[in-house]
């Protein structure tokens, strides 16, 4: 990840830069270019790696067929009807691997304006980005029914054709998705204060920031299973951050960042699982009220300044945790029951899939023209940030 901020999206883990908070009564603009690329994710349980689509659950054709049967109230639906010798395969577990990629690139527009040389400042943050996503499927004999596990190449081709027919019956538009648009607009108010030579420390800096996240970004398209929200998926939100920085001695600093983000509930028209099928591959579509859980962030960091004139190095550990979201079925017609109305065990298992934790090590280089004694117009800082998961 090259330069990124704001921690409300599990697919684009935008991480704040502490140096943007400790401003010492200065106004500044901070445009940035960024790019991200991801093709794997970490599992919910044992910490190993998995594919991005598997964050939504295991892909089994049997689950998708049952979803269509229940949603259409047609228990005789069987995509294998025209395949002699395979008619009863609609009742067998047929699993597929699903590999996915998420790539983004864009520009961040941001400005912080000091208010009347006081300890307060007001600012905004707005990314403009292009996102590409994709999914690819391959037959997975592991966990499939015994009769399916040792099939030949021709039968694998048959299963893949049936899989695509099921997607068409669900009105799924394709495995590739791309879109260009805005991220969420962040309007922020900040308070800064500094103490010089306190408790044998050269400088202690404190920054308190609160803001409103305005839902100007694009949401995920439920007709494209690989699509992802740009940021908050059309939820309004608010957040609060605390940053403390200690200049232990000349050219050496240590800091801590704490914060949380709270996205407000919103009703979405989207896909709702009927049983255990992954949410993007459900045939049932309707209104769901989604109440996102809090996102908590914690980031200690260490800075070595003036490695060369004006060149600073920062190393930071970023911990971000998002709890389980709450879904409520708001359909007026509940003739077809969703997993939300069936039984508590199913509900809890699905709810766990919305929980996520991320850990990143950030390496940052900053070139401060003022510290390098360059009398350049606007006194620019240049930085390069790499976030490693």
mmCIF file of C-alpha atoms in Angstrom:
data_model
loop_
_atom_site.group_PDB
_atom_site.id
_atom_site.type_symbol
_atom_site.label_atom_id
_atom_site.label_comp_id
_atom_site.label_asym_id
_atom_site.label_seq_id
_atom_site.Cartn_x
_atom_site.Cartn_y
_atom_site.Cartn_z
ATOM 1 C CA UNK A 1 0.000 0.000 0.000
ATOM 2 C CA UNK A 2 1.356 3.402 -0.941
ATOM 3 C CA UNK A 3 -0.101 6.211 1.188
ATOM 4 C CA UNK A 4 -3.532 5.657 2.577
ATOM 5 C CA UNK A 5 -5.820 6.891 5.330
ATOM 6 C CA UNK A 6 -9.118 6.135 7.116
ATOM 7 C CA UNK A 7 -9.840 2.728 8.567
ATOM 8 C CA UNK A 8 -13.466 1.890 7.742
ATOM 9 C CA UNK A 9 -12.981 -0.619 4.915
ATOM 10 C CA UNK A 10 -11.671 -4.161 5.303
ATOM 11 C CA UNK A 11 -10.652 -4.368 1.616
ATOM 12 C CA UNK A 12 -8.796 -1.031 1.499
ATOM 13 C CA UNK A 13 -7.106 -0.679 4.896
ATOM 14 C CA UNK A 14 -6.384 3.054 4.728
ATOM 15 C CA UNK A 15 -4.160 4.004 7.681
ATOM 16 C CA UNK A 16 -3.737 7.501 9.129
ATOM 17 C CA UNK A 17 -0.309 9.178 9.246
ATOM 18 C CA UNK A 18 0.521 10.653 12.700
ATOM 19 C CA UNK A 19 2.631 13.409 11.128
ATOM 20 C CA UNK A 20 -0.585 14.874 9.704
ATOM 21 C CA UNK A 21 -1.838 15.504 13.248
ATOM 22 C CA UNK A 22 1.151 17.205 14.910
ATOM 23 C CA UNK A 23 1.099 20.504 13.016
ATOM 24 C CA UNK A 24 2.153 23.196 15.574
ATOM 25 C CA UNK A 25 -0.365 25.834 14.427
ATOM 26 C CA UNK A 26 0.452 25.459 10.733
ATOM 27 C CA UNK A 27 -1.958 25.266 7.815
ATOM 28 C CA UNK A 28 -1.074 22.751 5.130
ATOM 29 C CA UNK A 29 -2.328 20.911 2.050
ATOM 30 C CA UNK A 30 -1.457 17.250 1.600
ATOM 31 C CA UNK A 31 -2.315 15.792 -1.817
ATOM 32 C CA UNK A 32 -1.191 12.195 -2.284
ATOM 33 C CA UNK A 33 -1.138 9.431 -4.867
ATOM 34 C CA UNK A 34 -1.919 5.908 -3.694
ATOM 35 C CA UNK A 35 -2.190 2.381 -5.027
ATOM 36 C CA UNK A 36 -3.183 -0.913 -3.397
ATOM 37 C CA UNK A 37 -3.115 -4.509 -4.545
ATOM 38 C CA UNK A 38 -4.410 -7.590 -2.717
ATOM 39 C CA UNK A 39 -4.932 -11.203 -3.791
ATOM 40 C CA UNK A 40 -5.078 -13.034 -0.441
ATOM 41 C CA UNK A 41 -6.506 -12.459 3.014
ATOM 42 C CA UNK A 42 -5.930 -13.826 6.493
ATOM 43 C CA UNK A 43 -8.400 -16.369 7.869
ATOM 44 C CA UNK A 44 -10.836 -15.546 10.645
ATOM 45 C CA UNK A 45 -9.649 -18.360 12.907
ATOM 46 C CA UNK A 46 -6.159 -19.852 12.645
ATOM 47 C CA UNK A 47 -4.256 -16.956 11.073
ATOM 48 C CA UNK A 48 -3.389 -18.755 7.836
ATOM 49 C CA UNK A 49 -4.087 -17.231 4.452
ATOM 50 C CA UNK A 50 -7.179 -17.675 2.319
ATOM 51 C CA UNK A 51 -8.729 -16.106 -0.769
ATOM 52 C CA UNK A 52 -10.611 -12.805 -0.576
ATOM 53 C CA UNK A 53 -14.005 -14.307 -1.624
ATOM 54 C CA UNK A 54 -13.716 -16.900 1.175
ATOM 55 C CA UNK A 55 -14.106 -14.073 3.709
ATOM 56 C CA UNK A 56 -17.828 -14.436 2.896
ATOM 57 C CA UNK A 57 -17.884 -18.201 3.438
ATOM 58 C CA UNK A 58 -17.312 -21.456 1.524
ATOM 59 C CA UNK A 59 -18.637 -21.697 -2.042
ATOM 60 C CA UNK A 60 -20.780 -24.855 -2.528
ATOM 61 C CA UNK A 61 -23.126 -25.302 -5.529
ATOM 62 C CA UNK A 62 -25.559 -27.227 -3.316
ATOM 63 C CA UNK A 63 -26.038 -24.121 -1.127
ATOM 64 C CA UNK A 64 -26.657 -21.904 -4.175
ATOM 65 C CA UNK A 65 -29.211 -24.339 -5.614
ATOM 66 C CA UNK A 66 -31.076 -24.481 -2.288
ATOM 67 C CA UNK A 67 -31.072 -20.674 -2.171
ATOM 68 C CA UNK A 68 -32.756 -20.469 -5.598
ATOM 69 C CA UNK A 69 -35.254 -23.220 -4.712
ATOM 70 C CA UNK A 70 -36.292 -21.426 -1.529
ATOM 71 C CA UNK A 71 -36.375 -17.927 -3.044
ATOM 72 C CA UNK A 72 -38.411 -18.951 -6.115
ATOM 73 C CA UNK A 73 -40.570 -21.381 -4.052
ATOM 74 C CA UNK A 74 -39.731 -23.963 -6.704
ATOM 75 C CA UNK A 75 -38.408 -27.110 -5.065
ATOM 76 C CA UNK A 76 -38.094 -28.795 -8.479
ATOM 77 C CA UNK A 77 -35.449 -26.327 -9.710
ATOM 78 C CA UNK A 78 -32.511 -28.440 -10.862
ATOM 79 C CA UNK A 79 -29.782 -27.126 -13.210
ATOM 80 C CA UNK A 80 -28.721 -30.758 -13.847
ATOM 81 C CA UNK A 81 -32.107 -31.752 -15.374
ATOM 82 C CA UNK A 82 -30.729 -31.814 -18.912
ATOM 83 C CA UNK A 83 -27.629 -33.812 -17.976
ATOM 84 C CA UNK A 84 -28.360 -37.607 -18.134
ATOM 85 C CA UNK A 85 -26.596 -39.467 -15.352
ATOM 86 C CA UNK A 86 -26.127 -36.313 -13.258
ATOM 87 C CA UNK A 87 -29.727 -35.361 -12.428
ATOM 88 C CA UNK A 88 -29.336 -36.154 -8.717
ATOM 89 C CA UNK A 89 -26.155 -34.051 -8.415
ATOM 90 C CA UNK A 90 -28.185 -31.038 -7.347
ATOM 91 C CA UNK A 91 -28.340 -32.653 -3.892
ATOM 92 C CA UNK A 92 -24.604 -33.277 -3.646
ATOM 93 C CA UNK A 93 -21.984 -31.005 -2.103
ATOM 94 C CA UNK A 94 -19.916 -29.580 -4.990
ATOM 95 C CA UNK A 95 -17.354 -27.092 -3.788
ATOM 96 C CA UNK A 96 -15.260 -24.615 -5.759
ATOM 97 C CA UNK A 97 -12.160 -22.621 -4.978
ATOM 98 C CA UNK A 98 -12.778 -18.906 -5.455
ATOM 99 C CA UNK A 99 -9.736 -16.682 -5.968
ATOM 100 C CA UNK A 100 -10.081 -12.919 -6.047
ATOM 101 C CA UNK A 101 -8.123 -9.709 -6.515
ATOM 102 C CA UNK A 102 -8.772 -6.136 -5.401
ATOM 103 C CA UNK A 103 -6.711 -3.297 -6.886
ATOM 104 C CA UNK A 104 -7.093 0.440 -6.482
ATOM 105 C CA UNK A 105 -5.316 3.615 -7.472
ATOM 106 C CA UNK A 106 -6.172 7.227 -7.014
ATOM 107 C CA UNK A 107 -5.442 10.612 -5.529
ATOM 108 C CA UNK A 108 -6.164 12.071 -2.094
ATOM 109 C CA UNK A 109 -7.142 15.720 -1.710
ATOM 110 C CA UNK A 110 -6.710 17.065 1.825
ATOM 111 C CA UNK A 111 -6.236 20.394 3.559
ATOM 112 C CA UNK A 112 -5.934 21.543 7.195
ATOM 113 C CA UNK A 113 -6.511 25.224 7.977
ATOM 114 C CA UNK A 114 -5.352 26.706 11.256
ATOM 115 C CA UNK A 115 -8.032 28.954 12.787
ATOM 116 C CA UNK A 116 -6.706 32.409 13.707
ATOM 117 C CA UNK A 117 -3.294 31.140 14.962
ATOM 118 C CA UNK A 118 -5.124 29.292 17.753
ATOM 119 C CA UNK A 119 -4.838 25.684 18.898
ATOM 120 C CA UNK A 120 -7.764 24.720 16.640
ATOM 121 C CA UNK A 121 -7.830 23.832 12.966
ATOM 122 C CA UNK A 122 -10.425 22.653 10.478
ATOM 123 C CA UNK A 123 -9.828 20.361 7.533
ATOM 124 C CA UNK A 124 -11.145 17.960 4.935
ATOM 125 C CA UNK A 125 -10.037 14.707 3.331
ATOM 126 C CA UNK A 126 -11.389 13.295 0.033
ATOM 127 C CA UNK A 127 -9.999 10.440 -2.084
ATOM 128 C CA UNK A 128 -10.788 9.970 -5.773
ATOM 129 C CA UNK A 129 -10.094 6.410 -6.904
ATOM 130 C CA UNK A 130 -10.499 3.674 -9.484
ATOM 131 C CA UNK A 131 -11.045 0.108 -8.265
ATOM 132 C CA UNK A 132 -10.742 -3.177 -10.192
ATOM 133 C CA UNK A 133 -11.890 -6.488 -8.714
ATOM 134 C CA UNK A 134 -12.063 -10.003 -10.118
ATOM 135 C CA UNK A 135 -12.939 -13.572 -9.148
ATOM 136 C CA UNK A 136 -11.971 -16.905 -10.706
ATOM 137 C CA UNK A 137 -13.369 -20.350 -9.832
ATOM 138 C CA UNK A 138 -11.919 -23.863 -9.963
ATOM 139 C CA UNK A 139 -13.336 -27.185 -8.782
ATOM 140 C CA UNK A 140 -12.423 -28.149 -5.202
ATOM 141 C CA UNK A 141 -12.706 -31.888 -4.473
ATOM 142 C CA UNK A 142 -11.939 -31.345 -0.782
ATOM 143 C CA UNK A 143 -15.181 -31.472 1.155
ATOM 144 C CA UNK A 144 -17.269 -32.352 -1.897
ATOM 145 C CA UNK A 145 -19.348 -35.546 -1.848
ATOM 146 C CA UNK A 146 -17.407 -38.766 -2.438
ATOM 147 C CA UNK A 147 -18.935 -39.470 -5.851
ATOM 148 C CA UNK A 148 -17.847 -35.993 -7.004
ATOM 149 C CA UNK A 149 -14.257 -36.077 -5.769
ATOM 150 C CA UNK A 150 -12.750 -38.276 -8.511
ATOM 151 C CA UNK A 151 -14.468 -36.879 -11.590
ATOM 152 C CA UNK A 152 -12.709 -36.494 -14.957
ATOM 153 C CA UNK A 153 -11.830 -33.356 -16.906
ATOM 154 C CA UNK A 154 -15.048 -33.448 -18.942
ATOM 155 C CA UNK A 155 -17.171 -33.605 -15.798
ATOM 156 C CA UNK A 156 -15.241 -30.697 -14.277
ATOM 157 C CA UNK A 157 -16.089 -28.688 -17.398
ATOM 158 C CA UNK A 158 -19.742 -29.693 -16.957
ATOM 159 C CA UNK A 159 -19.754 -28.494 -13.340
ATOM 160 C CA UNK A 160 -18.235 -25.159 -14.314
ATOM 161 C CA UNK A 161 -20.898 -24.672 -16.993
ATOM 162 C CA UNK A 162 -23.623 -25.477 -14.450
ATOM 163 C CA UNK A 163 -22.021 -22.996 -12.035
ATOM 164 C CA UNK A 164 -22.224 -20.239 -14.644
ATOM 165 C CA UNK A 165 -25.863 -21.137 -15.409
ATOM 166 C CA UNK A 166 -26.704 -20.826 -11.699
ATOM 167 C CA UNK A 167 -25.055 -17.389 -11.617
ATOM 168 C CA UNK A 168 -27.188 -16.346 -14.608
ATOM 169 C CA UNK A 169 -30.346 -17.585 -12.862
ATOM 170 C CA UNK A 170 -29.387 -15.397 -9.896
ATOM 171 C CA UNK A 171 -28.911 -12.404 -12.215
ATOM 172 C CA UNK A 172 -25.218 -12.152 -11.339
ATOM 173 C CA UNK A 173 -23.591 -10.017 -14.027
ATOM 174 C CA UNK A 174 -19.984 -11.214 -14.085
ATOM 175 C CA UNK A 175 -16.769 -12.013 -12.249
ATOM 176 C CA UNK A 176 -14.994 -8.726 -13.053
ATOM 177 C CA UNK A 177 -15.983 -5.288 -11.765
ATOM 178 C CA UNK A 178 -14.468 -1.826 -12.018
ATOM 179 C CA UNK A 179 -15.571 1.666 -11.065
ATOM 180 C CA UNK A 180 -14.221 5.188 -10.700
ATOM 181 C CA UNK A 181 -15.567 7.603 -8.120
ATOM 182 C CA UNK A 182 -15.173 9.489 -4.862
ATOM 183 C CA UNK A 183 -14.387 8.114 -1.454
ATOM 184 C CA UNK A 184 -16.096 9.438 1.675
ATOM 185 C CA UNK A 185 -15.650 13.126 2.467
ATOM 186 C CA UNK A 186 -14.146 13.608 5.946
ATOM 187 C CA UNK A 187 -14.815 16.980 7.600
ATOM 188 C CA UNK A 188 -12.611 17.310 10.673
ATOM 189 C CA UNK A 189 -11.972 19.572 13.651
ATOM 190 C CA UNK A 190 -8.644 19.326 15.507
ATOM 191 C CA UNK A 191 -7.152 20.657 18.733
ATOM 192 C CA UNK A 192 -3.346 20.781 19.135
ATOM 193 C CA UNK A 193 -1.263 21.614 22.179
ATOM 194 C CA UNK A 194 2.480 21.401 22.896
ATOM 195 C CA UNK A 195 4.550 21.455 26.101
ATOM 196 C CA UNK A 196 8.259 22.291 25.986
ATOM 197 C CA UNK A 197 10.754 20.619 28.335
ATOM 198 C CA UNK A 198 8.325 18.807 30.616
ATOM 199 C CA UNK A 199 9.310 15.783 32.723
ATOM 200 C CA UNK A 200 12.785 15.707 31.152
ATOM 201 C CA UNK A 201 11.246 15.448 27.688
ATOM 202 C CA UNK A 202 12.096 18.050 25.036
ATOM 203 C CA UNK A 203 8.552 18.361 23.683
ATOM 204 C CA UNK A 204 5.199 16.714 24.406
ATOM 205 C CA UNK A 205 2.561 17.156 21.701
ATOM 206 C CA UNK A 206 -1.129 16.322 21.952
ATOM 207 C CA UNK A 207 -3.694 16.246 19.146
ATOM 208 C CA UNK A 208 -7.417 15.588 19.532
ATOM 209 C CA UNK A 209 -9.458 15.224 16.372
ATOM 210 C CA UNK A 210 -13.099 14.522 15.669
ATOM 211 C CA UNK A 211 -14.827 14.387 12.335
ATOM 212 C CA UNK A 212 -17.864 13.453 10.290
ATOM 213 C CA UNK A 213 -17.664 10.934 7.447
ATOM 214 C CA UNK A 214 -20.060 11.983 4.686
ATOM 215 C CA UNK A 215 -21.185 9.104 2.422
ATOM 216 C CA UNK A 216 -20.037 10.497 -0.921
ATOM 217 C CA UNK A 217 -18.459 7.193 -1.979
ATOM 218 C CA UNK A 218 -19.807 4.352 -4.124
ATOM 219 C CA UNK A 219 -21.307 1.247 -2.540
ATOM 220 C CA UNK A 220 -20.812 -2.367 -3.519
ATOM 221 C CA UNK A 221 -22.968 -3.598 -6.428
ATOM 222 C CA UNK A 222 -24.872 -6.706 -5.311
ATOM 223 C CA UNK A 223 -25.124 -7.937 -8.924
ATOM 224 C CA UNK A 224 -21.317 -8.256 -9.103
ATOM 225 C CA UNK A 225 -20.079 -10.673 -6.386
ATOM 226 C CA UNK A 226 -16.509 -9.373 -6.512
ATOM 227 C CA UNK A 227 -17.442 -5.714 -6.003
ATOM 228 C CA UNK A 228 -16.359 -3.914 -2.822
ATOM 229 C CA UNK A 229 -17.435 -0.614 -1.238
ATOM 230 C CA UNK A 230 -15.113 2.330 -1.835
ATOM 231 C CA UNK A 231 -15.169 3.259 1.859
ATOM 232 C CA UNK A 232 -18.166 3.267 4.231
ATOM 233 C CA UNK A 233 -20.725 1.752 1.802
ATOM 234 C CA UNK A 234 -23.038 4.816 2.059
ATOM 235 C CA UNK A 235 -23.094 4.918 5.880
ATOM 236 C CA UNK A 236 -22.726 8.253 7.658
ATOM 237 C CA UNK A 237 -20.164 8.094 10.445
ATOM 238 C CA UNK A 238 -18.147 9.894 13.057
ATOM 239 C CA UNK A 239 -14.801 9.273 14.712
ATOM 240 C CA UNK A 240 -12.482 10.479 17.439
ATOM 241 C CA UNK A 241 -8.671 10.265 17.487
ATOM 242 C CA UNK A 242 -6.063 10.957 20.181
ATOM 243 C CA UNK A 243 -2.372 11.307 19.282
ATOM 244 C CA UNK A 244 0.389 11.891 21.804
ATOM 245 C CA UNK A 245 3.978 12.412 20.657
ATOM 246 C CA UNK A 246 7.093 12.645 22.851
ATOM 247 C CA UNK A 247 10.355 14.136 21.598
ATOM 248 C CA UNK A 248 12.610 12.066 23.850
ATOM 249 C CA UNK A 249 15.734 13.846 22.682
ATOM 250 C CA UNK A 250 16.891 15.654 19.601
ATOM 251 C CA UNK A 251 15.941 13.762 16.423
ATOM 252 C CA UNK A 252 14.185 10.942 18.309
ATOM 253 C CA UNK A 253 10.422 10.737 18.895
ATOM 254 C CA UNK A 254 7.936 8.195 20.172
ATOM 255 C CA UNK A 255 4.175 8.462 19.703
ATOM 256 C CA UNK A 256 0.860 6.708 20.245
ATOM 257 C CA UNK A 257 -2.355 6.965 18.255
ATOM 258 C CA UNK A 258 -5.733 5.776 19.564
ATOM 259 C CA UNK A 259 -9.091 6.162 17.905
ATOM 260 C CA UNK A 260 -12.436 4.708 16.966
ATOM 261 C CA UNK A 261 -14.852 5.053 14.055
ATOM 262 C CA UNK A 262 -18.618 4.657 14.443
ATOM 263 C CA UNK A 263 -20.708 4.202 11.288
ATOM 264 C CA UNK A 264 -24.438 4.828 11.690
ATOM 265 C CA UNK A 265 -27.141 2.257 10.806
ATOM 266 C CA UNK A 266 -28.567 2.274 7.274
ATOM 267 C CA UNK A 267 -31.090 0.181 5.363
ATOM 268 C CA UNK A 268 -29.680 -1.417 2.202
ATOM 269 C CA UNK A 269 -31.395 -3.172 -0.690
ATOM 270 C CA UNK A 270 -29.040 -6.092 -1.138
ATOM 271 C CA UNK A 271 -28.611 -9.857 -1.140
ATOM 272 C CA UNK A 272 -29.527 -11.779 2.025
ATOM 273 C CA UNK A 273 -28.389 -15.386 2.559
ATOM 274 C CA UNK A 274 -31.164 -17.954 2.846
ATOM 275 C CA UNK A 275 -29.044 -20.701 4.395
ATOM 276 C CA UNK A 276 -25.233 -20.926 4.512
ATOM 277 C CA UNK A 277 -24.440 -19.669 0.997
ATOM 278 C CA UNK A 278 -22.007 -16.701 0.866
ATOM 279 C CA UNK A 279 -23.899 -13.400 0.911
ATOM 280 C CA UNK A 280 -22.849 -12.276 -2.633
ATOM 281 C CA UNK A 281 -24.183 -15.597 -4.027
ATOM 282 C CA UNK A 282 -27.671 -15.590 -2.544
ATOM 283 C CA UNK A 283 -30.780 -15.503 -4.736
ATOM 284 C CA UNK A 284 -32.766 -13.575 -2.102
ATOM 285 C CA UNK A 285 -32.732 -9.762 -2.416
ATOM 286 C CA UNK A 286 -34.447 -7.317 -0.073
ATOM 287 C CA UNK A 287 -34.142 -4.570 2.495
ATOM 288 C CA UNK A 288 -31.727 -5.130 5.373
ATOM 289 C CA UNK A 289 -30.904 -2.686 8.135
ATOM 290 C CA UNK A 290 -27.168 -2.904 8.814
ATOM 291 C CA UNK A 291 -25.731 -1.513 12.043
ATOM 292 C CA UNK A 292 -21.920 -1.585 11.679
ATOM 293 C CA UNK A 293 -19.842 -2.311 14.736
ATOM 294 C CA UNK A 294 -17.220 0.100 16.085
ATOM 295 C CA UNK A 295 -13.796 0.139 14.448
ATOM 296 C CA UNK A 296 -10.978 0.601 16.962
ATOM 297 C CA UNK A 297 -7.423 1.566 16.031
ATOM 298 C CA UNK A 298 -4.162 1.661 17.955
ATOM 299 C CA UNK A 299 -0.762 2.629 16.523
ATOM 300 C CA UNK A 300 2.520 3.127 18.409
ATOM 301 C CA UNK A 301 5.315 4.620 16.301
ATOM 302 C CA UNK A 302 8.957 5.603 16.491
ATOM 303 C CA UNK A 303 10.668 8.392 14.494
ATOM 304 C CA UNK A 304 14.348 9.014 13.753
ATOM 305 C CA UNK A 305 14.844 12.486 12.276
ATOM 306 C CA UNK A 306 17.595 13.975 10.137
ATOM 307 C CA UNK A 307 19.233 10.720 9.108
ATOM 308 C CA UNK A 308 20.429 13.059 6.402
ATOM 309 C CA UNK A 309 19.540 16.739 6.356
ATOM 310 C CA UNK A 310 15.745 16.850 6.417
ATOM 311 C CA UNK A 311 15.290 13.085 5.897
ATOM 312 C CA UNK A 312 13.175 11.390 8.605
ATOM 313 C CA UNK A 313 12.338 7.703 9.077
ATOM 314 C CA UNK A 314 9.241 6.395 10.863
ATOM 315 C CA UNK A 315 8.315 2.827 11.794
ATOM 316 C CA UNK A 316 4.772 2.183 13.001
ATOM 317 C CA UNK A 317 2.660 -0.781 14.088
ATOM 318 C CA UNK A 318 -1.035 -0.459 13.187
ATOM 319 C CA UNK A 319 -3.726 -2.520 14.905
ATOM 320 C CA UNK A 320 -7.304 -2.124 13.636
ATOM 321 C CA UNK A 321 -10.269 -4.113 14.965
ATOM 322 C CA UNK A 322 -13.854 -4.165 13.716
ATOM 323 C CA UNK A 323 -16.561 -6.049 15.627
ATOM 324 C CA UNK A 324 -19.532 -8.010 14.291
ATOM 325 C CA UNK A 325 -22.169 -6.030 12.389
ATOM 326 C CA UNK A 326 -25.864 -6.448 13.198
ATOM 327 C CA UNK A 327 -28.256 -7.245 10.327
ATOM 328 C CA UNK A 328 -32.044 -6.929 10.618
ATOM 329 C CA UNK A 329 -34.415 -8.244 7.951
ATOM 330 C CA UNK A 330 -36.651 -5.298 6.946
ATOM 331 C CA UNK A 331 -38.537 -6.915 4.049
ATOM 332 C CA UNK A 332 -42.271 -6.282 4.092
ATOM 333 C CA UNK A 333 -42.938 -9.727 2.553
ATOM 334 C CA UNK A 334 -41.177 -12.506 4.475
ATOM 335 C CA UNK A 335 -42.806 -15.440 2.704
ATOM 336 C CA UNK A 336 -39.260 -16.571 1.983
ATOM 337 C CA UNK A 337 -37.340 -16.800 5.249
ATOM 338 C CA UNK A 338 -33.768 -15.531 5.333
ATOM 339 C CA UNK A 339 -31.037 -16.850 7.615
ATOM 340 C CA UNK A 340 -31.827 -13.917 9.922
ATOM 341 C CA UNK A 341 -35.215 -15.453 10.746
ATOM 342 C CA UNK A 342 -34.265 -19.099 10.922
ATOM 343 C CA UNK A 343 -32.251 -19.991 14.010
ATOM 344 C CA UNK A 344 -29.753 -18.322 16.281
ATOM 345 C CA UNK A 345 -26.811 -20.625 15.489
ATOM 346 C CA UNK A 346 -26.905 -19.770 11.789
ATOM 347 C CA UNK A 347 -27.263 -16.090 12.620
ATOM 348 C CA UNK A 348 -24.203 -16.077 14.882
ATOM 349 C CA UNK A 349 -22.031 -17.893 12.345
ATOM 350 C CA UNK A 350 -22.904 -15.378 9.617
ATOM 351 C CA UNK A 351 -22.410 -12.435 11.980
ATOM 352 C CA UNK A 352 -18.843 -13.579 12.713
ATOM 353 C CA UNK A 353 -17.943 -13.122 9.034
ATOM 354 C CA UNK A 354 -18.363 -9.348 9.341
ATOM 355 C CA UNK A 355 -15.770 -9.164 12.118
ATOM 356 C CA UNK A 356 -12.178 -8.418 11.103
ATOM 357 C CA UNK A 357 -8.791 -7.503 12.541
ATOM 358 C CA UNK A 358 -5.794 -6.130 10.651
ATOM 359 C CA UNK A 359 -2.140 -5.722 11.567
ATOM 360 C CA UNK A 360 0.242 -3.653 9.434
ATOM 361 C CA UNK A 361 3.839 -2.573 9.821
ATOM 362 C CA UNK A 362 4.320 0.864 8.274
ATOM 363 C CA UNK A 363 7.650 2.188 7.008
ATOM 364 C CA UNK A 364 7.687 5.882 6.152
ATOM 365 C CA UNK A 365 10.315 8.228 4.740
ATOM 366 C CA UNK A 366 9.735 11.973 4.964
ATOM 367 C CA UNK A 367 11.782 14.752 3.442
ATOM 368 C CA UNK A 368 11.192 18.075 5.254
ATOM 369 C CA UNK A 369 12.548 20.955 3.194
ATOM 370 C CA UNK A 370 12.477 23.313 6.191
ATOM 371 C CA UNK A 371 14.540 20.933 8.355
ATOM 372 C CA UNK A 372 16.960 20.630 5.443
ATOM 373 C CA UNK A 373 17.371 24.442 5.599
ATOM 374 C CA UNK A 374 15.898 24.858 2.108
ATOM 375 C CA UNK A 375 14.114 28.153 1.631
ATOM 376 C CA UNK A 376 11.546 26.735 -0.780
ATOM 377 C CA UNK A 377 8.149 28.279 -1.468
ATOM 378 C CA UNK A 378 5.379 26.638 0.637
ATOM 379 C CA UNK A 379 8.032 24.713 2.679
ATOM 380 C CA UNK A 380 7.012 21.310 1.247
ATOM 381 C CA UNK A 381 7.326 17.900 2.898
ATOM 382 C CA UNK A 382 7.520 14.829 0.680
ATOM 383 C CA UNK A 383 6.805 11.345 1.981
ATOM 384 C CA UNK A 384 6.710 7.720 0.858
ATOM 385 C CA UNK A 385 4.702 5.225 2.918
ATOM 386 C CA UNK A 386 4.690 1.434 2.638
ATOM 387 C CA UNK A 387 2.136 -0.567 4.667
ATOM 388 C CA UNK A 388 2.954 -4.271 4.929
ATOM 389 C CA UNK A 389 0.194 -6.657 6.209
#
